[in-house]
Tab-separated table of C-alpha atoms in Angstrom:
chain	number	residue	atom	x	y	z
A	161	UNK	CA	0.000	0.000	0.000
A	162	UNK	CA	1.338	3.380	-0.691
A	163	UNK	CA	1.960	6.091	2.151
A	164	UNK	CA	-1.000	8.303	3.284
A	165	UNK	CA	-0.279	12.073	3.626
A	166	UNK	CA	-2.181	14.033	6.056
A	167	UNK	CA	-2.277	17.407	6.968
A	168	UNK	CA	-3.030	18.892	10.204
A	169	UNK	CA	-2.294	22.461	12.028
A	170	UNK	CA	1.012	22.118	14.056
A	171	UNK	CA	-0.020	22.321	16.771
A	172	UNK	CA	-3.007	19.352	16.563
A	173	UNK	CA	0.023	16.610	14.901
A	174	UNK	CA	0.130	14.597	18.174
A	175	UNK	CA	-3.856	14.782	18.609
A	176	UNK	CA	-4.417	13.660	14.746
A	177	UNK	CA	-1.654	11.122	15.384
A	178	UNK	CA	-3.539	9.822	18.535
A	179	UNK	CA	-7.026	9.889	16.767
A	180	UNK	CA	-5.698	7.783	13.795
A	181	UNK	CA	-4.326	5.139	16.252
A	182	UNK	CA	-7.503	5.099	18.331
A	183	UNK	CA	-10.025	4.576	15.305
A	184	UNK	CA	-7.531	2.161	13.366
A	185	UNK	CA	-5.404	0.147	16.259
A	186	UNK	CA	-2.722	0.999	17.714
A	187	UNK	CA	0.002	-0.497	15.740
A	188	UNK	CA	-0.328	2.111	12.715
A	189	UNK	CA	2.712	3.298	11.705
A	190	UNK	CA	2.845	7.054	11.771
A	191	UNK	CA	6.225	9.156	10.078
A	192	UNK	CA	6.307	13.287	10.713
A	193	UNK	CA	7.231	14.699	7.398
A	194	UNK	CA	6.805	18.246	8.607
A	195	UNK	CA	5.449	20.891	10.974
A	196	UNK	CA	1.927	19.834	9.479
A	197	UNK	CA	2.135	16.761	7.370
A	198	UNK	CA	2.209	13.358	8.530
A	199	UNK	CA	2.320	10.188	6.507
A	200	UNK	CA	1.004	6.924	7.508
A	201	UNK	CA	3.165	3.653	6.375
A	202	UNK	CA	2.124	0.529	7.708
A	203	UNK	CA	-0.859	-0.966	9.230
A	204	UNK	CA	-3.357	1.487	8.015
A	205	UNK	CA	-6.183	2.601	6.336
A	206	UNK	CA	-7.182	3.002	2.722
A	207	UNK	CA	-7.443	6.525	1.682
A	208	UNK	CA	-11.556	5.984	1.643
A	209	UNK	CA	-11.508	4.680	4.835
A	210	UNK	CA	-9.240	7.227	6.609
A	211	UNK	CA	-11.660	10.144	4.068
A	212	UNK	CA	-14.930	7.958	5.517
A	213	UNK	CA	-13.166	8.675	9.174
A	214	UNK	CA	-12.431	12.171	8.841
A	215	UNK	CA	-15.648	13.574	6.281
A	216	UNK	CA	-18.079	11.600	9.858
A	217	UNK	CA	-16.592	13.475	12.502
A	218	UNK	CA	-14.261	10.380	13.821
A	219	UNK	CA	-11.085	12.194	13.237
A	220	UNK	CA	-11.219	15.696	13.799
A	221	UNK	CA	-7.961	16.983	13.666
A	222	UNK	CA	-6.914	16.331	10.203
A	223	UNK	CA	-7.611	18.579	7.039
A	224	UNK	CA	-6.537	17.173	3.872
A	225	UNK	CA	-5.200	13.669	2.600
A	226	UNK	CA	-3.922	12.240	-0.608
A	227	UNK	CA	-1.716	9.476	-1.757
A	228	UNK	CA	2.079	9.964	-1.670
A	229	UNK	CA	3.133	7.990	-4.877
A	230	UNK	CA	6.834	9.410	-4.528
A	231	UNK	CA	9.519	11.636	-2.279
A	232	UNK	CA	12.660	13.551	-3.540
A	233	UNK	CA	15.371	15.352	-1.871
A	234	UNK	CA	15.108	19.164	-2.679
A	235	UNK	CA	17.962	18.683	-5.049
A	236	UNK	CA	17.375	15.065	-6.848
A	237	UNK	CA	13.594	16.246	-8.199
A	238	UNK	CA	13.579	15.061	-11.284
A	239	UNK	CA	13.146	16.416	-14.722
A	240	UNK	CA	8.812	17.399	-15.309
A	241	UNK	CA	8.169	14.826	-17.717
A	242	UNK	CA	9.341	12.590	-15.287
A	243	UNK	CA	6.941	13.602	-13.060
A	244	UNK	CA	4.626	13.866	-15.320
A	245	UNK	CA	4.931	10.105	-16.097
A	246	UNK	CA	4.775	9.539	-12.491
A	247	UNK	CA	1.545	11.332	-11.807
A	248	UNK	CA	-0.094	9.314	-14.787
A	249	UNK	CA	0.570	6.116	-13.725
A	250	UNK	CA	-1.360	6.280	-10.487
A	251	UNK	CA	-4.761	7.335	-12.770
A	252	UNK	CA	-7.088	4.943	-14.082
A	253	UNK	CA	-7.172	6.786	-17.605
A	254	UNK	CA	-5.376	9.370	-18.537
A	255	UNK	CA	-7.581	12.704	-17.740
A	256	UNK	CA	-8.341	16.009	-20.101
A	257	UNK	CA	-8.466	17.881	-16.338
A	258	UNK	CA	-6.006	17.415	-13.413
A	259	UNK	CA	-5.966	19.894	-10.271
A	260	UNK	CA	-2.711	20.692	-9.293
A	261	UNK	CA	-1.952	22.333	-5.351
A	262	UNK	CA	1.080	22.871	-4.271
A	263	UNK	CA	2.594	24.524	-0.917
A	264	UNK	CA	5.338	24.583	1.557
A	265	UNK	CA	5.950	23.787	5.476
A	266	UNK	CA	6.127	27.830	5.563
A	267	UNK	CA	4.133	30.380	4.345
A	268	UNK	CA	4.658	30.201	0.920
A	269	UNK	CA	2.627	28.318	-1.934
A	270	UNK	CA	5.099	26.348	-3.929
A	271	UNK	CA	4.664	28.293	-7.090
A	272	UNK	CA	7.388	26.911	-9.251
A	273	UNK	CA	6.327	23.841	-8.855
A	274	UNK	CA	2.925	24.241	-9.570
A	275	UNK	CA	4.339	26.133	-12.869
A	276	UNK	CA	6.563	23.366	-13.357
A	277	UNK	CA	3.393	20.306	-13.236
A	278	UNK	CA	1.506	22.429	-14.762
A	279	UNK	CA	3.694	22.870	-18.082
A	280	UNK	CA	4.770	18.978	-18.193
A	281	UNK	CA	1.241	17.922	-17.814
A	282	UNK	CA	-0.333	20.520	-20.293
A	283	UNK	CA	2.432	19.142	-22.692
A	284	UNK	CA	0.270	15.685	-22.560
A	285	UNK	CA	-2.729	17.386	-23.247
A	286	UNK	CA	-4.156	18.153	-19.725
A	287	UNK	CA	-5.693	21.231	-18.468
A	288	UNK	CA	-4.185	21.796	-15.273
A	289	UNK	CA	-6.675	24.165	-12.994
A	290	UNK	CA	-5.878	24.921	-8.855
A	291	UNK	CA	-8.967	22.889	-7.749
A	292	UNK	CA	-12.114	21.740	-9.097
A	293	UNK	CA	-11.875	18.522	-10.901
A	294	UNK	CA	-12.210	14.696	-9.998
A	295	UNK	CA	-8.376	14.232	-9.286
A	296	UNK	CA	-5.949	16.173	-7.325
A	297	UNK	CA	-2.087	16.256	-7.649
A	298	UNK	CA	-0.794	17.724	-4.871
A	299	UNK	CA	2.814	19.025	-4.305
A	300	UNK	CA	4.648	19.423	-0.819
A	301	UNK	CA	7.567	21.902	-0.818
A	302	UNK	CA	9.901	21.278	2.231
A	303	UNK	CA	13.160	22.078	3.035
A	304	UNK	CA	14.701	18.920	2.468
A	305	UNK	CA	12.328	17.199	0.342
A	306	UNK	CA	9.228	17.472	-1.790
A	307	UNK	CA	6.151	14.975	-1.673
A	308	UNK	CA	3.647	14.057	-4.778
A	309	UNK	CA	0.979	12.718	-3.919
A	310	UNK	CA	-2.986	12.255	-6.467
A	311	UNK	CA	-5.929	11.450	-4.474
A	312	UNK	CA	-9.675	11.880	-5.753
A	313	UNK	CA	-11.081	15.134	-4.838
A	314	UNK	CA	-13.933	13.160	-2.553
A	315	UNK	CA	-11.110	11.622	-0.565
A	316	UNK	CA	-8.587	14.648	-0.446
A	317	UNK	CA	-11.224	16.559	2.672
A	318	UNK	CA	-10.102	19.696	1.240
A	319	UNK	CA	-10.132	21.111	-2.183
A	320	UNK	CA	-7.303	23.850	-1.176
A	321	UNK	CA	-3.747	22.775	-1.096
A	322	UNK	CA	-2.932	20.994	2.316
A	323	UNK	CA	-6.667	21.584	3.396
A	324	UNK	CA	-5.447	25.988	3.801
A	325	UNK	CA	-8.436	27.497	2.540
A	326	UNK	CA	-7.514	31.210	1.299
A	327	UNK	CA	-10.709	33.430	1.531
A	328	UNK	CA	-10.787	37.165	0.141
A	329	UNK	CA	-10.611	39.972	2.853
A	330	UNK	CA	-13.060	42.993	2.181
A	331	UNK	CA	-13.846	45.804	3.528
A	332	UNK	CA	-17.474	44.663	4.410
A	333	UNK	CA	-15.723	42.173	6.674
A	334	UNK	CA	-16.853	42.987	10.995
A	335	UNK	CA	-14.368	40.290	12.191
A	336	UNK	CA	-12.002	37.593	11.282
A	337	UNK	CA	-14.480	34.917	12.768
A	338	UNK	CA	-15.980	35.536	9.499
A	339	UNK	CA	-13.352	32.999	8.029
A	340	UNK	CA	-14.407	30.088	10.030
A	341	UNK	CA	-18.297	30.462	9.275
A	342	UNK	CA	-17.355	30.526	5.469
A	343	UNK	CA	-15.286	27.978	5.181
A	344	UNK	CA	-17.408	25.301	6.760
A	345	UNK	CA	-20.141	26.419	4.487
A	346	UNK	CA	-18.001	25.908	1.417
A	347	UNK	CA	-15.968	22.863	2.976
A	348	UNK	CA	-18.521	20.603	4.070
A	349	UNK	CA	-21.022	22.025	1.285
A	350	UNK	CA	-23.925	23.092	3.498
A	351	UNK	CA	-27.270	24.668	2.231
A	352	UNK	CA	-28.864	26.894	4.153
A	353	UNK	CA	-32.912	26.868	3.591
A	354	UNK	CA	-33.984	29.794	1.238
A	355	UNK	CA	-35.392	32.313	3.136
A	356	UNK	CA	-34.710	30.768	7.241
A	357	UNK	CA	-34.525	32.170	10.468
A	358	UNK	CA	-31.061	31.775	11.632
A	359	UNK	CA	-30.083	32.465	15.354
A	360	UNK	CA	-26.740	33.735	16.179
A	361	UNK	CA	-25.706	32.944	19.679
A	362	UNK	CA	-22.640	35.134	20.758
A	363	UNK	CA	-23.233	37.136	18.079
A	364	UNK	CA	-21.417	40.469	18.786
A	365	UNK	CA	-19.922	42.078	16.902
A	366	UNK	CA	-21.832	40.398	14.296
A	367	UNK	CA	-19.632	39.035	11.689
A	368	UNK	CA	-21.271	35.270	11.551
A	369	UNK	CA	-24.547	37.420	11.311
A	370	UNK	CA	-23.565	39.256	8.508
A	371	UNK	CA	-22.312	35.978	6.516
A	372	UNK	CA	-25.783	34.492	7.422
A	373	UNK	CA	-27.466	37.570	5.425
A	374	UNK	CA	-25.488	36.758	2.553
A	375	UNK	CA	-26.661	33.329	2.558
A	376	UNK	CA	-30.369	34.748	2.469
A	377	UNK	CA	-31.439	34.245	6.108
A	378	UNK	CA	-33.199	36.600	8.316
A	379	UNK	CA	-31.132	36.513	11.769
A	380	UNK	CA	-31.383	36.968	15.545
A	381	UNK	CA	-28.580	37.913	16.982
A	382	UNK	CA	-27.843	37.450	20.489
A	383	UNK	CA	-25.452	39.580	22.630
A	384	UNK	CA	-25.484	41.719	25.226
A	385	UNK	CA	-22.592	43.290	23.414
A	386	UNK	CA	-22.668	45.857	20.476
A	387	UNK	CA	-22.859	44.222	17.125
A	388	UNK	CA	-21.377	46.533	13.749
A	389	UNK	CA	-23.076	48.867	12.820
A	390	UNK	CA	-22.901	47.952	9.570
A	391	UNK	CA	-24.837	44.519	10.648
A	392	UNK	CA	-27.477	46.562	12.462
A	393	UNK	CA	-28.322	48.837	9.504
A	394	UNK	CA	-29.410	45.389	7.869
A	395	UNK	CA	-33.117	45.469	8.335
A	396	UNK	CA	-33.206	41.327	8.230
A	397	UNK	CA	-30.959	41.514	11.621
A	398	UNK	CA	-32.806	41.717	14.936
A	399	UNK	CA	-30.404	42.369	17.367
A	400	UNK	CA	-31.554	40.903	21.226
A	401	UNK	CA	-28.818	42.788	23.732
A	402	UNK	CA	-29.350	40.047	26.032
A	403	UNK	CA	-28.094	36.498	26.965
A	404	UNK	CA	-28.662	33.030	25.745
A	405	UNK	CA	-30.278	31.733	28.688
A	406	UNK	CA	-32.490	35.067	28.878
A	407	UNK	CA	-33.542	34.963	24.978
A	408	UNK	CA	-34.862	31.013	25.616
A	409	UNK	CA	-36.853	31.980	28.680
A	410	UNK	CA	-38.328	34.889	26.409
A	411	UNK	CA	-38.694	33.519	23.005
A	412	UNK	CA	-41.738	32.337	21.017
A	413	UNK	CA	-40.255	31.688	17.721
A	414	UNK	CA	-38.942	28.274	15.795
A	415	UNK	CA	-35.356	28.770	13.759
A	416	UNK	CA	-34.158	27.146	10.747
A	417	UNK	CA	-30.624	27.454	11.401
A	418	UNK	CA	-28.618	27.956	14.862
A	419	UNK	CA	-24.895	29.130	15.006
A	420	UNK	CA	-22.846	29.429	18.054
A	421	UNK	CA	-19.115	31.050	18.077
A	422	UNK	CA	-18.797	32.159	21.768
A	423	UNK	CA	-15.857	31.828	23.241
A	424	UNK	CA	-16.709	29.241	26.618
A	425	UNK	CA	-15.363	25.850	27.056
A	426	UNK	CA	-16.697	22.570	25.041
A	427	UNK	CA	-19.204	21.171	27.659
A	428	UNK	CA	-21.036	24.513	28.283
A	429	UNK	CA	-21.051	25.580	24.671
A	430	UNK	CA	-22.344	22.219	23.799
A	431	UNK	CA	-25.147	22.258	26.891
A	432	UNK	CA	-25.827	25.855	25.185
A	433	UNK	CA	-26.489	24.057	21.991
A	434	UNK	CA	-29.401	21.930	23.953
A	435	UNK	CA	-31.394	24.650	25.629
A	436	UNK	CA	-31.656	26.229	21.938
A	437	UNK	CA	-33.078	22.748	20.909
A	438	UNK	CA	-36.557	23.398	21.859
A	439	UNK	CA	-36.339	26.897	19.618
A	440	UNK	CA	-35.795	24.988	16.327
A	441	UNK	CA	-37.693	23.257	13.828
A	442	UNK	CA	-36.495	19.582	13.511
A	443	UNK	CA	-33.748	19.060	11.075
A	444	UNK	CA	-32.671	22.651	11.702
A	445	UNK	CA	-28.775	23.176	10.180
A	446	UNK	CA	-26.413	23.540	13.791
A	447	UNK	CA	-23.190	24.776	13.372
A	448	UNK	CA	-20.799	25.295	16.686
A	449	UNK	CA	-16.941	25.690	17.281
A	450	UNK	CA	-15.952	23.828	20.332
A	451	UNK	CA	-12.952	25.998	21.917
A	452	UNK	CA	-10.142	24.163	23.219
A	453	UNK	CA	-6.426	24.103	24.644
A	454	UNK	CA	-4.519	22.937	27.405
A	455	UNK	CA	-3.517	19.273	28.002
A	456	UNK	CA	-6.586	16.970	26.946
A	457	UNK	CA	-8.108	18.736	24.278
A	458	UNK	CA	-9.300	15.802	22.052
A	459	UNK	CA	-10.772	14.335	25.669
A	460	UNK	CA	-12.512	17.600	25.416
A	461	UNK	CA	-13.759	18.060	22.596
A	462	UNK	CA	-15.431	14.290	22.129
A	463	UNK	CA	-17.064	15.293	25.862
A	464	UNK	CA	-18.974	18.700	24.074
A	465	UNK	CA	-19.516	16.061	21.013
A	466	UNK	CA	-20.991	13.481	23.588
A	467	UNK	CA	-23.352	16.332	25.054
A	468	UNK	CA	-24.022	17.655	21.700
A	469	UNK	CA	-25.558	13.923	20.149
A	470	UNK	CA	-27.831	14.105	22.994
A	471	UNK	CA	-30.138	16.031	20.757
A	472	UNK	CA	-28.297	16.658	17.361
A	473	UNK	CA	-27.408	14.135	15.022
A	474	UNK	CA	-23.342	15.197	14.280
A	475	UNK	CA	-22.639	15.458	10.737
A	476	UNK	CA	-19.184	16.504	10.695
A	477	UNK	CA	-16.635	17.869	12.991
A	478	UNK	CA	-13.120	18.999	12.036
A	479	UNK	CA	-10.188	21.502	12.913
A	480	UNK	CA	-10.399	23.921	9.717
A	481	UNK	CA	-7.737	26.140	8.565
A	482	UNK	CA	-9.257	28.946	10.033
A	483	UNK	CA	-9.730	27.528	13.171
A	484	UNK	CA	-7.304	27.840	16.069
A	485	UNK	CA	-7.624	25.628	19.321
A	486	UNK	CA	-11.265	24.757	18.334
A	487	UNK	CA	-13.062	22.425	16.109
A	488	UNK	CA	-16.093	23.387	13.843
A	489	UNK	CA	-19.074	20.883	14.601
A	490	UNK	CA	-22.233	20.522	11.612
A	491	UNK	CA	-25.029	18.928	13.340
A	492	UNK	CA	-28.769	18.761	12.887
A	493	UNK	CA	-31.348	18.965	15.395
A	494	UNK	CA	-33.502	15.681	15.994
């Protein structure tokens, strides 16, 4: 079996590592390739298992995977037909559309070399793109070797290059919490009902409410705090300068969609999440970060999942790029 590359944020290597181990057996063998990539090489998974893992909320702490089919010291890389040839061996048919993502263990994106697949491949008649198609080549750029690895696009997690999703700043934006709301939506491909109620728990200063808008809901957002004023110019936002527990005791309506980004520990943000249960219609869309740090984080965060399936049926939890030490949970109410 080849090696499986996963990606992870620095910080959450061990906790992937651990997570892998506990859902597949303890004698996986588990290599660090860099500050954020791992690579599995004996006693594993298939890359649909590990993907079946990590898309149900089993594994949270990994972002992107694909399929290392070969490794090269920074100076022994060979030649791009070469790798070319290399890439199109591990296909079933030889494609008219590859996506090609490259990056490095820094900041960077591993341009050349996305220049440099790009070219070889185009020479065989294949339309490289960044993302969008069935297969994925993707590129590692350390600084003492660089990965290859193709996976299929519905096994890679991610269709950014090592699972860091790159969203456009404006100058609309209220807060950088922003980020995390719209990459679950795009990540795990959620549809908000046309026309919903949404309810925004720790709302202020109201950038998940203002992402909500865009996606066509009318929102209640609750904080005693001051939201934007840009947000409460929006005639579709109702602001309620109150608290959770306050708004339940008060409120008479049924929502469509609850959010939650407020910044208390996993079991009480998750026992939040069940007093709000009663103020939704059934199926209603849930989506929560579970904040975390300290020693026994992933003990943690499965406690506020264990609380949380009380009522919800979890869809999908993970650790996304714009996350820090907190995990994005998709649920639905029962």
């Amino acid at each position: 079996m080849l090696p499986l590359l996963f990606s992870v944020a620095t910080d959450s290597y061990d906790l992937a590592v651990r997570e892998i181990r506990d859902e597949f057996g303890p004698k996986v063998r588990i290599e660090r390739v860099s500050g954020d990539l791992g690579r599995i090489v004996e006693n594993g998974p298939s890359i649909e298992e590990l993907a079946d893992a990590c898309i149900a909320g089993r594994i949270m702490f990994i972002r992107h995977l694909t399929v290392e089919i070969a490794s090269f010291g920074v100076d022994e890389v060979p030649p791009a037909h070469e790798l070319a040839e290399l890439v199109l061996a591990e296909l079933p048919r030889h494609p008219q559309q590859l996506a090609v993502q490259t990056w490095t263990d820094g900041a960077g994106t591993g341009g050349s070399y996305y220049h440099l697949l790009e070219e070889a491949l185009g020479a065989r008649g294949i339309e490289v793109t960044r993302a969008g198609q069935d297969f994925v080549v993707s590129c590692f750029v350390g600084r003492k070797t660089v990965v290859l690895g193709v996976n299929r696009l519905e096994d890679s997690l991610s269709d950014w290059p090592g699972g860091r999703m790159r969203l456009a700043r404006s100058d609309e934006r209220v807060s950088r919490s922003e980020f995390k709301l719209e990459e679950a939506i795009q990540t795990f491909g959620l549809r908000l009902p046309e026309g919903g109620k949404a309810l925004d728990l720790g709302a202020s200063p109201g950038g998940w409410t203002r992402i909500l808008r865009q996606y066509g809901q009318e929102v209640w957002s609750v904080d005693p705090g001051a939201l934007d004023r840009r947000v409460t110019a929006d005639r579709g936002v109702h602001h309620v300068g109150t608290t959770a527990g306050e708004f339940f005791r008060r409120n008479q309506l049924r929502f469509d969609v609850v959010v939650n980004d407020m910044r208390m520990d996993q079991i009480l943000s998750a026992r939040v999440m069940l007093d709000a249960v009663p103020h939704l219609r059934r199926g209603a869309l849930a989506i929560v970060t579970l904040k975390g740090g300290g020693r026994n984080q992933l003990d943690a965060a499965r406690r506020g999942m264990d609380v949380l399936r009380k009522e919800y049926d979890v869809l999908h939890a993970r650790q996304l790029h714009h996350n820090r030490n907190e995990l994005t949970v998709i649920a639905e109410a029962r």
